[in-house]
PDB file of C-alpha atoms in Angstrom:
ATOM      1  CA  MET W  13       0.000   0.000   0.000  1.00 85.00           C
ATOM      2  CA  GLN W  14       2.812   2.397   0.780  1.00 89.00           C
ATOM      3  CA  MET W  15       4.245   1.796  -2.698  1.00 92.00           C
ATOM      4  CA  ASN W  16       0.883   2.858  -4.217  1.00 90.00           C
ATOM      5  CA  ILE W  17       0.884   6.002  -2.104  1.00 91.00           C
ATOM      6  CA  ASP W  18       4.453   6.777  -3.137  1.00 92.00           C
ATOM      7  CA  CYS W  19       3.678   6.222  -6.828  1.00 93.00           C
ATOM      8  CA  ASN W  20       0.666   8.543  -6.699  1.00 93.00           C
ATOM      9  CA  GLN W  21       2.055  11.501  -4.764  1.00 92.00           C
ATOM     10  CA  ASP W  22       1.527  13.788  -7.751  1.00 93.00           C
ATOM     11  CA  VAL W  23      -2.259  13.277  -7.692  1.00 93.00           C
ATOM     12  CA  LEU W  24      -2.870  13.224  -3.942  1.00 89.00           C
ATOM     13  CA  GLU W  25      -4.514  16.346  -2.547  1.00 86.00           C
ATOM     14  CA  GLY W  26      -3.465  15.703   1.039  1.00 84.00           C
ATOM     15  CA  PRO W  27      -1.568  13.297   3.223  1.00 83.00           C
ATOM     16  CA  ALA W  28      -2.039   9.535   2.840  1.00 84.00           C
ATOM     17  CA  THR W  29      -0.713   6.872   5.178  1.00 81.00           C
ATOM     18  CA  ALA W  30      -0.612   3.080   5.002  1.00 85.00           C
ATOM     19  CA  MET W  31      -0.931   1.478   8.439  1.00 83.00           C
ATOM     20  CA  GLU W  32      -1.877  -1.944   9.771  1.00 86.00           C
ATOM     21  CA  LEU W  33      -5.259  -2.083  11.474  1.00 89.00           C
ATOM     22  CA  LYS W  34      -6.699  -4.914  13.562  1.00 93.00           C
ATOM     23  CA  TRP W  35     -10.487  -4.980  13.227  1.00 94.00           C
ATOM     24  CA  GLY W  36     -12.218  -4.477  16.542  1.00 95.00           C
ATOM     25  CA  GLY W  37      -9.067  -3.041  18.130  1.00 95.00           C
ATOM     26  CA  ASP W  38      -8.018   0.386  19.312  1.00 95.00           C
ATOM     27  CA  VAL W  39      -8.219   2.987  16.536  1.00 96.00           C
ATOM     28  CA  SER W  40      -6.790   5.929  18.498  1.00 95.00           C
ATOM     29  CA  LYS W  41      -3.579   6.067  16.418  1.00 92.00           C
ATOM     30  CA  PHE W  42      -5.758   6.540  13.314  1.00 90.00           C
ATOM     31  CA  LEU W  43      -7.507   9.634  14.644  1.00 91.00           C
ATOM     32  CA  PRO W  44      -8.491  12.333  13.859  1.00 93.00           C
ATOM     33  CA  HIS W  45     -11.132  10.699  11.689  1.00 94.00           C
ATOM     34  CA  PRO W  46      -9.981  10.257   8.088  1.00 91.00           C
ATOM     35  CA  ASN W  47     -11.812  11.904   5.210  1.00 92.00           C
ATOM     36  CA  LEU W  48     -11.764   8.682   3.206  1.00 92.00           C
ATOM     37  CA  ILE W  49     -11.606   4.991   4.039  1.00 93.00           C
ATOM     38  CA  LEU W  50     -10.966   2.536   1.193  1.00 91.00           C
ATOM     39  CA  MET W  51     -11.935  -1.097   1.675  1.00 93.00           C
ATOM     40  CA  SER W  52     -11.530  -3.979  -0.731  1.00 92.00           C
ATOM     41  CA  ASP W  53     -12.428  -7.659  -0.383  1.00 90.00           C
ATOM     42  CA  CYS W  54     -13.197  -7.457   3.343  1.00 90.00           C
ATOM     43  CA  ILE W  55     -16.625  -9.137   3.328  1.00 88.00           C
ATOM     44  CA  TYR W  56     -15.958 -12.848   3.385  1.00 81.00           C
ATOM     45  CA  TYR W  57     -15.356 -14.108   6.919  1.00 85.00           C
ATOM     46  CA  MET W  58     -18.563 -14.228   8.950  1.00 88.00           C
ATOM     47  CA  GLU W  59     -16.814 -14.259  12.334  1.00 93.00           C
ATOM     48  CA  ALA W  60     -14.973 -11.006  11.582  1.00 94.00           C
ATOM     49  CA  LEU W  61     -17.908  -8.888  10.398  1.00 96.00           C
ATOM     50  CA  ASP W  62     -18.898  -7.485  13.798  1.00 97.00           C
ATOM     51  CA  ASP W  63     -15.303  -6.334  14.399  1.00 97.00           C
ATOM     52  CA  LEU W  64     -15.057  -4.943  10.863  1.00 97.00           C
ATOM     53  CA  VAL W  65     -18.226  -2.849  11.201  1.00 98.00           C
ATOM     54  CA  LYS W  66     -17.243  -1.714  14.717  1.00 98.00           C
ATOM     55  CA  THR W  67     -13.931  -0.519  13.294  1.00 97.00           C
ATOM     56  CA  MET W  68     -15.680   1.290  10.444  1.00 97.00           C
ATOM     57  CA  ASP W  69     -17.924   2.981  12.999  1.00 98.00           C
ATOM     58  CA  ASP W  70     -15.028   3.894  15.309  1.00 98.00           C
ATOM     59  CA  LEU W  71     -12.903   5.284  12.468  1.00 96.00           C
ATOM     60  CA  SER W  72     -15.571   7.414  10.843  1.00 97.00           C
ATOM     61  CA  ASN W  73     -17.571  10.510  11.567  1.00 98.00           C
ATOM     62  CA  LYS W  74     -20.290  12.271   9.570  1.00 97.00           C
ATOM     63  CA  ASP W  75     -17.685  13.709   7.163  1.00 97.00           C
ATOM     64  CA  THR W  76     -15.943  10.404   6.414  1.00 98.00           C
ATOM     65  CA  HIS W  77     -16.588   8.764   3.055  1.00 98.00           C
ATOM     66  CA  ILE W  78     -16.156   4.996   2.962  1.00 98.00           C
ATOM     67  CA  LEU W  79     -15.741   3.191  -0.352  1.00 97.00           C
ATOM     68  CA  CYS W  80     -16.175  -0.542   0.015  1.00 96.00           C
ATOM     69  CA  CYS W  81     -15.508  -2.820  -2.948  1.00 95.00           C
ATOM     70  CA  TYR W  82     -16.311  -6.517  -2.942  1.00 91.00           C
ATOM     71  CA  GLU W  83     -16.880  -9.375  -5.345  1.00 89.00           C
ATOM     72  CA  GLU W  84     -20.348 -10.885  -5.179  1.00 86.00           C
ATOM     73  CA  ARG W  85     -20.077 -14.525  -4.143  1.00 77.00           C
ATOM     74  CA  THR W  86     -22.863 -16.976  -4.872  1.00 75.00           C
ATOM     75  CA  ILE W  87     -21.743 -20.037  -2.934  1.00 74.00           C
ATOM     76  CA  GLY W  88     -21.023 -21.022   0.622  1.00 70.00           C
ATOM     77  CA  GLN W  89     -20.688 -18.789   3.651  1.00 77.00           C
ATOM     78  CA  ASN W  90     -19.882 -15.725   1.553  1.00 79.00           C
ATOM     79  CA  VAL W  91     -23.523 -15.205   0.576  1.00 83.00           C
ATOM     80  CA  GLU W  92     -24.593 -15.074   4.218  1.00 88.00           C
ATOM     81  CA  ALA W  93     -21.590 -12.880   5.084  1.00 90.00           C
ATOM     82  CA  GLN W  94     -22.679 -10.323   2.480  1.00 90.00           C
ATOM     83  CA  ARG W  95     -26.222 -10.310   3.897  1.00 91.00           C
ATOM     84  CA  LYS W  96     -24.988  -9.884   7.461  1.00 94.00           C
ATOM     85  CA  PHE W  97     -22.580  -7.094   6.461  1.00 95.00           C
ATOM     86  CA  THR W  98     -25.401  -5.235   4.714  1.00 94.00           C
ATOM     87  CA  LYS W  99     -27.653  -5.536   7.761  1.00 96.00           C
ATOM     88  CA  LEU W 100     -24.905  -4.325  10.120  1.00 97.00           C
ATOM     89  CA  VAL W 101     -23.805  -1.314   8.064  1.00 97.00           C
ATOM     90  CA  GLU W 102     -27.331  -0.153   7.228  1.00 97.00           C
ATOM     91  CA  ALA W 103     -27.960   0.349  10.954  1.00 97.00           C
ATOM     92  CA  ILE W 104     -25.079   2.872  11.158  1.00 98.00           C
ATOM     93  CA  PHE W 105     -24.448   4.212   7.644  1.00 98.00           C
ATOM     94  CA  THR W 106     -26.314   5.362   4.589  1.00 98.00           C
ATOM     95  CA  VAL W 107     -25.363   2.914   1.869  1.00 97.00           C
ATOM     96  CA  ASN W 108     -25.415   3.717  -1.838  1.00 97.00           C
ATOM     97  CA  GLU W 109     -24.125   1.392  -4.523  1.00 96.00           C
ATOM     98  CA  VAL W 110     -22.036   3.108  -7.189  1.00 96.00           C
ATOM     99  CA  PRO W 111     -23.826   2.354 -10.482  1.00 96.00           C
ATOM    100  CA  LEU W 112     -21.919   0.247 -12.997  1.00 94.00           C
ATOM    101  CA  ALA W 113     -22.176   3.087 -15.537  1.00 93.00           C
ATOM    102  CA  GLU W 114     -20.188   5.359 -13.180  1.00 95.00           C
ATOM    103  CA  GLN W 115     -17.366   2.841 -12.737  1.00 93.00           C
ATOM    104  CA  ASP W 116     -14.233   2.613 -14.861  1.00 92.00           C
ATOM    105  CA  ALA W 117     -15.155   1.083 -18.215  1.00 93.00           C
ATOM    106  CA  GLU W 118     -12.073  -1.133 -18.313  1.00 93.00           C
ATOM    107  CA  TYR W 119     -12.239  -2.506 -14.768  1.00 90.00           C
ATOM    108  CA  ARG W 120     -15.955  -2.659 -13.961  1.00 91.00           C
ATOM    109  CA  SER W 121     -17.725  -5.983 -13.748  1.00 93.00           C
ATOM    110  CA  GLU W 122     -21.292  -6.953 -12.881  1.00 92.00           C
ATOM    111  CA  ASP W 123     -20.092  -9.146  -9.988  1.00 91.00           C
ATOM    112  CA  ILE W 124     -17.919  -6.415  -8.456  1.00 92.00           C
ATOM    113  CA  HIS W 125     -19.817  -3.978  -6.248  1.00 94.00           C
ATOM    114  CA  ILE W 126     -18.684  -0.616  -4.926  1.00 96.00           C
ATOM    115  CA  LEU W 127     -20.568   0.834  -1.991  1.00 97.00           C
ATOM    116  CA  HIS W 128     -20.378   4.445  -0.805  1.00 98.00           C
ATOM    117  CA  LEU W 129     -21.110   4.644   2.916  1.00 98.00           C
ATOM    118  CA  MET W 130     -21.498   7.649   5.198  1.00 98.00           C
ATOM    119  CA  LYS W 131     -22.458   7.739   8.844  1.00 97.00           C
ATOM    120  CA  ARG W 132     -26.090   8.562   9.556  1.00 94.00           C
TER     121      ARG W 132
END
């Protein structure tokens, strides 16, 4: 992640930091609240979802934008994990899916979803 930050310094409009984060743990070293949280492929392990959503809640405020990208899974525990994640985040955040037409033409796919979340 740090390499991506380093390679994109010319387009960043503010500071960016790559840091390890344990879901459900102390987020104090990540405060003040970030303007943007990027998440990718985090919705797959049922037992971790409560800690994931708690961390999202702890890290964000009403000005924080969260972009969450995930691949839709149609088998096994992943289907139920996606349902549970949706239920948990909708209690705390407004959730809007980024329409496929607004996604990058080269990289978009019907089974890849991007959610824009903001605290209620």
